[in-house]
Amino acid sequence: MLTFVVGKDGGGDDGKRVVAASPSVSASPTGVSPSTSPTLEDTAVPSPSASVPPAGYELRDDTEGFRIAVPEGWSRSSVASQHGIAVVNYRSPDREHRLQVYQVAEASPAASFKLYLSDQVPKPPGFRKLDLQTLDDGEFTGSRLEYVADSLNGEPDIGTWHAYDERFVAADGNIYAIAAYGPDADGSGSELTNLTTALDWFCPPYTTCDADAGTD
């Protein structure tokens, strides 16, 4: 059963989120960007039951079982995870922009970021936290980290990277993360739009969601 909840945004969208029950197991990387060698190519096509996402985006029914909206023409790769679904990456043709989807191992979004920001977890070179928002509002539970880094493992040298990483609880109790990356020189607007669009249209693995993620 699909549940719509409204989360605090802080980034210009309407804060609407889609979470849904699913039988998938929880857990994921602790936030470090994994290597990006593809292990599985996706041939997903837009879901026939879903209405059209915003202009410039397309729906993907990922082979890991989830649905998401990504910019048109982006390629997909995945790497194995020790927990839950594989870590899935969608990239722009020039590889300067990326969306990453995975499951979170920790007990809550806050606990996941606490661990990631601790000395126990290595950070990308030049990592600098810009903001960490708690988005909890009584219905939605999630947190969003904004940061910059000089480089990302396996990605091209584009100068400083700008990233938004949001981790949130779905209605089944599993915790997922969606992160958006791009050149800091271009400003962060496109990354935040990519993130919030992906979140608005995200449907957890093996769950039937309403056709239109943008309506109540």
mmCIF file of C-alpha atoms in Angstrom, residues 47-213:
data_model
loop_
_atom_site.group_PDB
_atom_site.id
_atom_site.type_symbol
_atom_site.label_atom_id
_atom_site.label_comp_id
_atom_site.label_asym_id
_atom_site.label_seq_id
_atom_site.Cartn_x
_atom_site.Cartn_y
_atom_site.Cartn_z
ATOM 1 C CA SER A 47 6.402 1.864 -15.994
ATOM 2 C CA PRO A 48 3.171 1.596 -17.986
ATOM 3 C CA SER A 49 1.189 2.246 -14.811
ATOM 4 C CA ALA A 50 2.956 5.502 -14.021
ATOM 5 C CA SER A 51 2.086 8.915 -15.370
ATOM 6 C CA VAL A 52 4.688 11.201 -16.868
ATOM 7 C CA PRO A 53 7.298 12.761 -14.530
ATOM 8 C CA PRO A 54 8.490 16.358 -15.024
ATOM 9 C CA ALA A 55 9.833 17.376 -18.423
ATOM 10 C CA GLY A 56 13.360 16.099 -18.959
ATOM 11 C CA TYR A 57 12.915 13.105 -16.646
ATOM 12 C CA GLU A 58 11.881 9.517 -17.280
ATOM 13 C CA LEU A 59 10.669 6.713 -15.037
ATOM 14 C CA ARG A 60 12.854 3.643 -14.634
ATOM 15 C CA ASP A 61 11.676 0.303 -13.288
ATOM 16 C CA ASP A 62 15.052 -0.763 -11.950
ATOM 17 C CA THR A 63 16.100 -4.403 -11.975
ATOM 18 C CA GLU A 64 16.654 -4.091 -8.214
ATOM 19 C CA GLY A 65 12.887 -3.738 -7.936
ATOM 20 C CA PHE A 66 12.411 -0.038 -7.217
ATOM 21 C CA ARG A 67 10.940 2.716 -9.393
ATOM 22 C CA ILE A 68 12.598 6.110 -9.739
ATOM 23 C CA ALA A 69 12.628 9.177 -11.997
ATOM 24 C CA VAL A 70 15.988 10.139 -13.502
ATOM 25 C CA PRO A 71 17.031 12.639 -16.179
ATOM 26 C CA GLU A 72 16.441 11.355 -19.701
ATOM 27 C CA GLY A 73 19.326 9.563 -21.380
ATOM 28 C CA TRP A 74 21.248 8.665 -18.237
ATOM 29 C CA SER A 75 23.016 5.301 -18.085
ATOM 30 C CA ARG A 76 22.885 2.802 -15.256
ATOM 31 C CA SER A 77 25.427 0.639 -13.466
ATOM 32 C CA SER A 78 25.487 -1.171 -10.147
ATOM 33 C CA VAL A 79 27.917 -2.618 -7.633
ATOM 34 C CA ALA A 80 27.214 -5.347 -5.114
ATOM 35 C CA SER A 81 26.343 -4.352 -1.557
ATOM 36 C CA GLN A 82 26.913 -6.334 1.597
ATOM 37 C CA HIS A 83 23.303 -5.635 2.568
ATOM 38 C CA GLY A 84 20.017 -5.367 0.731
ATOM 39 C CA ILE A 85 19.812 -4.263 -2.866
ATOM 40 C CA ALA A 86 22.839 -3.468 -4.987
ATOM 41 C CA VAL A 87 24.123 0.094 -4.991
ATOM 42 C CA VAL A 88 22.680 1.587 -8.178
ATOM 43 C CA ASN A 89 24.207 4.549 -10.017
ATOM 44 C CA TYR A 90 22.608 6.590 -12.789
ATOM 45 C CA ARG A 91 24.979 8.909 -14.675
ATOM 46 C CA SER A 92 24.724 11.669 -17.250
ATOM 47 C CA PRO A 93 26.351 11.006 -20.658
ATOM 48 C CA ASP A 94 29.330 13.205 -19.728
ATOM 49 C CA ARG A 95 29.588 11.441 -16.316
ATOM 50 C CA GLU A 96 29.598 14.789 -14.538
ATOM 51 C CA HIS A 97 26.287 14.151 -12.768
ATOM 52 C CA ARG A 98 25.192 11.098 -10.802
ATOM 53 C CA LEU A 99 22.237 9.755 -8.821
ATOM 54 C CA GLN A 100 22.941 6.931 -6.409
ATOM 55 C CA VAL A 101 20.377 4.660 -4.695
ATOM 56 C CA TYR A 102 21.010 2.183 -1.893
ATOM 57 C CA GLN A 103 19.685 0.841 1.403
ATOM 58 C CA VAL A 104 20.985 1.928 4.788
ATOM 59 C CA ALA A 105 22.256 -0.479 7.440
ATOM 60 C CA GLU A 106 21.901 1.745 10.490
ATOM 61 C CA ALA A 107 18.761 1.944 12.648
ATOM 62 C CA SER A 108 17.773 5.465 11.557
ATOM 63 C CA PRO A 109 18.776 8.187 9.088
ATOM 64 C CA ALA A 110 20.215 10.214 11.971
ATOM 65 C CA ALA A 111 22.301 7.269 13.175
ATOM 66 C CA SER A 112 23.531 6.650 9.636
ATOM 67 C CA PHE A 113 24.780 10.207 9.226
ATOM 68 C CA LYS A 114 26.251 10.223 12.733
ATOM 69 C CA LEU A 115 28.360 7.230 11.749
ATOM 70 C CA TYR A 116 29.260 8.623 8.331
ATOM 71 C CA LEU A 117 30.398 11.944 9.779
ATOM 72 C CA SER A 118 32.451 10.254 12.504
ATOM 73 C CA ASP A 119 36.155 9.434 12.266
ATOM 74 C CA GLN A 120 35.250 5.765 11.719
ATOM 75 C CA VAL A 121 34.269 6.313 8.083
ATOM 76 C CA PRO A 122 36.762 7.608 5.479
ATOM 77 C CA LYS A 123 35.582 10.631 3.498
ATOM 78 C CA PRO A 124 36.310 11.678 -0.082
ATOM 79 C CA PRO A 125 39.383 13.918 -0.469
ATOM 80 C CA GLY A 126 38.563 17.518 0.434
ATOM 81 C CA PHE A 127 35.265 16.567 2.100
ATOM 82 C CA ARG A 128 33.524 19.513 3.741
ATOM 83 C CA LYS A 129 30.057 19.391 5.290
ATOM 84 C CA LEU A 130 27.874 22.344 4.319
ATOM 85 C CA ASP A 131 24.604 21.437 6.007
ATOM 86 C CA LEU A 132 22.784 18.597 7.723
ATOM 87 C CA GLN A 133 19.006 18.947 7.982
ATOM 88 C CA THR A 134 16.663 16.819 10.042
ATOM 89 C CA LEU A 135 13.460 16.518 8.018
ATOM 90 C CA ASP A 136 11.350 14.700 10.631
ATOM 91 C CA ASP A 137 7.848 16.120 10.940
ATOM 92 C CA GLY A 138 5.941 13.426 12.807
ATOM 93 C CA GLU A 139 5.020 11.514 9.641
ATOM 94 C CA PHE A 140 8.183 11.618 7.562
ATOM 95 C CA THR A 141 11.530 10.553 9.060
ATOM 96 C CA GLY A 142 14.641 11.559 7.170
ATOM 97 C CA SER A 143 17.789 13.648 7.062
ATOM 98 C CA ARG A 144 19.643 15.418 4.245
ATOM 99 C CA LEU A 145 23.393 16.042 4.129
ATOM 100 C CA GLU A 146 24.919 18.626 1.793
ATOM 101 C CA TYR A 147 28.669 18.579 1.230
ATOM 102 C CA VAL A 148 31.478 19.266 -1.229
ATOM 103 C CA ALA A 149 34.539 17.137 -2.070
ATOM 104 C CA ASP A 150 37.596 17.538 -4.256
ATOM 105 C CA SER A 151 37.062 14.182 -5.953
ATOM 106 C CA LEU A 152 34.905 11.040 -5.855
ATOM 107 C CA ASN A 153 36.224 7.512 -6.237
ATOM 108 C CA GLY A 154 35.902 6.339 -9.836
ATOM 109 C CA GLU A 155 34.480 9.617 -11.135
ATOM 110 C CA PRO A 156 36.088 12.109 -13.563
ATOM 111 C CA ASP A 157 38.176 15.052 -12.405
ATOM 112 C CA ILE A 158 35.752 17.972 -12.719
ATOM 113 C CA GLY A 159 37.055 20.082 -9.855
ATOM 114 C CA THR A 160 34.964 20.310 -6.713
ATOM 115 C CA TRP A 161 31.926 18.016 -6.478
ATOM 116 C CA HIS A 162 28.689 19.165 -4.812
ATOM 117 C CA ALA A 163 26.489 16.488 -3.250
ATOM 118 C CA TYR A 164 23.099 16.092 -1.576
ATOM 119 C CA ASP A 165 22.529 12.819 0.264
ATOM 120 C CA GLU A 166 19.066 12.117 1.713
ATOM 121 C CA ARG A 167 18.316 9.081 3.892
ATOM 122 C CA PHE A 168 14.734 8.329 4.841
ATOM 123 C CA VAL A 169 12.453 5.708 6.365
ATOM 124 C CA ALA A 170 9.925 4.003 4.101
ATOM 125 C CA ALA A 171 6.572 2.763 5.342
ATOM 126 C CA ASP A 172 7.923 -0.793 5.581
ATOM 127 C CA GLY A 173 10.502 0.377 8.118
ATOM 128 C CA ASN A 174 13.413 0.047 5.704
ATOM 129 C CA ILE A 175 15.775 2.974 5.274
ATOM 130 C CA TYR A 176 16.860 4.089 1.811
ATOM 131 C CA ALA A 177 19.285 6.702 0.535
ATOM 132 C CA ILE A 178 19.232 8.727 -2.652
ATOM 133 C CA ALA A 179 22.221 10.966 -3.356
ATOM 134 C CA ALA A 180 22.813 13.468 -6.168
ATOM 135 C CA TYR A 181 26.251 14.653 -7.318
ATOM 136 C CA GLY A 182 27.479 17.268 -9.783
ATOM 137 C CA PRO A 183 30.049 20.023 -10.395
ATOM 138 C CA ASP A 184 30.117 22.665 -7.695
ATOM 139 C CA ALA A 185 31.071 25.195 -10.390
ATOM 140 C CA ASP A 186 27.611 24.827 -11.955
ATOM 141 C CA GLY A 187 25.820 25.659 -8.724
ATOM 142 C CA SER A 188 23.815 23.149 -6.703
ATOM 143 C CA GLY A 189 20.372 23.766 -8.201
ATOM 144 C CA SER A 190 20.380 20.912 -10.689
ATOM 145 C CA GLU A 191 21.597 18.416 -8.096
ATOM 146 C CA LEU A 192 18.850 19.399 -5.653
ATOM 147 C CA THR A 193 16.236 19.182 -8.416
ATOM 148 C CA ASN A 194 17.517 15.756 -9.454
ATOM 149 C CA LEU A 195 17.366 14.613 -5.844
ATOM 150 C CA THR A 196 13.884 15.865 -5.054
ATOM 151 C CA THR A 197 12.457 14.578 -8.348
ATOM 152 C CA ALA A 198 13.945 11.156 -7.707
ATOM 153 C CA LEU A 199 12.521 11.175 -4.184
ATOM 154 C CA ASP A 200 9.073 12.268 -5.319
ATOM 155 C CA TRP A 201 8.852 9.346 -7.751
ATOM 156 C CA PHE A 202 10.668 6.720 -5.708
ATOM 157 C CA CYS A 203 8.733 3.496 -5.109
ATOM 158 C CA PRO A 204 10.491 0.876 -2.942
ATOM 159 C CA PRO A 205 11.365 -2.573 -4.285
ATOM 160 C CA TYR A 206 8.535 -4.850 -5.381
ATOM 161 C CA THR A 207 5.806 -2.459 -4.303
ATOM 162 C CA THR A 208 2.805 -1.327 -6.331
ATOM 163 C CA CYS A 209 2.589 2.463 -6.206
ATOM 164 C CA ASP A 210 -0.050 4.854 -7.483
ATOM 165 C CA ALA A 211 0.410 5.992 -11.054
ATOM 166 C CA ASP A 212 1.043 9.640 -10.207
ATOM 167 C CA ALA A 213 3.508 10.360 -7.446
#
